Amino acid sequence: MQALIDTDPGIDDALALLYAWGSPGLTVAGITTVAGNVEVHDATVNLFRLLGLRRPQPEPPVAQGAAQPLARPLVTAKGYHGVDGLGDLPDWPAVHPSLPAIDAADFILDMTRHATEPLTLIALGPLTNVAHALTRGHETLHRLARVVVMGGAVDVPGNVTPTAEFNLHVDPEAAVRVLDSGLRLDLVPLDATRQAVVVRADLARTLARRPGPLATRIAAFTERGFRVDAERGTAGMILHDPLAVAVAIDPTLVQWESTRLTVGADGTTRRAAGPPNCRVARVVDVPRFLAAFLDRLCPAS
Ligand code: BDR
Ligand code: CA
């Protein structure tokens, strides 16, 4: 399958990208950045750091997207991901992002229009770019095979407010537009991602089997994620965005529920009466997910 990834790297976004690049059944046809965990420029810098580190082949084209949510100021998640978004390591090589003249929304529309097979769009950040693409090319976006979104907290507490999840909280207006769009939408909310926890020893064991600069760097930038998740009472690190990539590749990794969701003003997702507008990931086959994730994250160098 071929996919576009829209992302705001972000520690778990970084893991999701590395996992996607190591997944044989998936071709990452293009990547777009969006403001979320950090400002969009820093998200783009982080993406180019990761491209330089991993050098996926073929190297996917990249476009930068929205600097601000549709209708409100940006709220970032630097408390979790670090001021730079990737754990504040002091020694990343300098990167010089080269970007096309078009922005992420036009890039997504162009790629969708010219794809040789229907693409899957995997959205790992606030939905601002996807909403802009819908505004500019609603019909074109309906050529997508699926849209897989990491976001929402349906029957569980939120992670930025008592009820709201970060990606939907940052840009609720965009989330409303996407949920109302009629696109084939698979939502991967906190209900599912909180099951997808990797413990430090398992990641360390995997990285020790594949020593090299990539393994060293993964260990370094995940350190902060493990620390903050531990402070919040999790026995490991929650793999929000990697789970979204995983179910894009293999939807049988989770049990789905078709339902109708609405998004409140602060990004809270709530069930509503009426025909389904998405499928929501519920129960995760955690052993199968973690086995695939750990196997593909860091190839032997
Ligand atoms: C989501 O918020 C971000 O901080 C993570 O990267 C993930 O996409 C989890 O709520
Ligand atoms: Ca993210």
PDB file of N, CA and C in Angstrom, residues 21 39 153 158 173 178 183-184 209 229 240 252 285:
ATOM      1  N   TRP A  21       8.946   3.579   7.702  1.00  0.00           N
ATOM      2  CA  TRP A  21      10.040   3.394   6.737  1.00  0.00           C
ATOM      3  C   TRP A  21      10.608   1.987   6.782  1.00  0.00           C
ATOM      4  N   GLU A  39       6.142  24.263  16.774  1.00  0.00           N
ATOM      5  CA  GLU A  39       5.827  25.103  15.625  1.00  0.00           C
ATOM      6  C   GLU A  39       6.172  24.339  14.353  1.00  0.00           C
ATOM      7  N   ALA A 153     -10.515  10.983  22.352  1.00  0.00           N
ATOM      8  CA  ALA A 153     -10.620  10.196  23.588  1.00  0.00           C
ATOM      9  C   ALA A 153     -12.113   9.940  23.741  1.00  0.00           C
ATOM     10  N   GLY A 158      -9.137  12.518  28.660  1.00  0.00           N
ATOM     11  CA  GLY A 158      -8.210  13.114  27.704  1.00  0.00           C
ATOM     12  C   GLY A 158      -6.797  13.172  28.254  1.00  0.00           C
ATOM     13  N   GLU A 173     -11.768  22.809  15.192  1.00  0.00           N
ATOM     14  CA  GLU A 173     -12.518  23.201  13.979  1.00  0.00           C
ATOM     15  C   GLU A 173     -12.107  22.318  12.801  1.00  0.00           C
ATOM     16  N   VAL A 178     -13.183  17.361   9.257  1.00  0.00           N
ATOM     17  CA  VAL A 178     -12.780  16.026   8.795  1.00  0.00           C
ATOM     18  C   VAL A 178     -13.862  14.996   9.146  1.00  0.00           C
ATOM     19  N   LEU A 183     -15.307  11.284   4.283  1.00  0.00           N
ATOM     20  CA  LEU A 183     -14.141  10.444   3.955  1.00  0.00           C
ATOM     21  C   LEU A 183     -14.225   9.138   4.749  1.00  0.00           C
ATOM     22  N   ARG A 184     -13.595   8.066   4.199  1.00  0.00           N
ATOM     23  CA  ARG A 184     -13.514   6.811   4.966  1.00  0.00           C
ATOM     24  C   ARG A 184     -12.499   7.010   6.086  1.00  0.00           C
ATOM     25  N   ARG A 209      20.264  -5.291  19.859  1.00  0.00           N
ATOM     26  CA  ARG A 209      20.458  -6.292  18.783  1.00  0.00           C
ATOM     27  C   ARG A 209      20.808  -5.643  17.453  1.00  0.00           C
ATOM     28  N   ASP A 229       6.324   9.941  30.563  1.00  0.00           N
ATOM     29  CA  ASP A 229       5.228   8.979  30.738  1.00  0.00           C
ATOM     30  C   ASP A 229       5.295   8.326  32.124  1.00  0.00           C
ATOM     31  N   HIS A 240       1.370   6.315  20.657  1.00  0.00           N
ATOM     32  CA  HIS A 240       0.159   6.816  20.001  1.00  0.00           C
ATOM     33  C   HIS A 240       0.287   6.724  18.470  1.00  0.00           C
ATOM     34  N   THR A 252      -6.384  -5.367  11.000  1.00  0.00           N
ATOM     35  CA  THR A 252      -6.818  -6.449  11.900  1.00  0.00           C
ATOM     36  C   THR A 252      -6.082  -6.407  13.243  1.00  0.00           C
ATOM     37  N   ASP A 285      -4.540  -5.694  19.587  1.00  0.00           N
ATOM     38  CA  ASP A 285      -3.754  -6.924  19.746  1.00  0.00           C
ATOM     39  C   ASP A 285      -2.327  -6.482  20.079  1.00  0.00           C
TER      40      ASP A 285
END
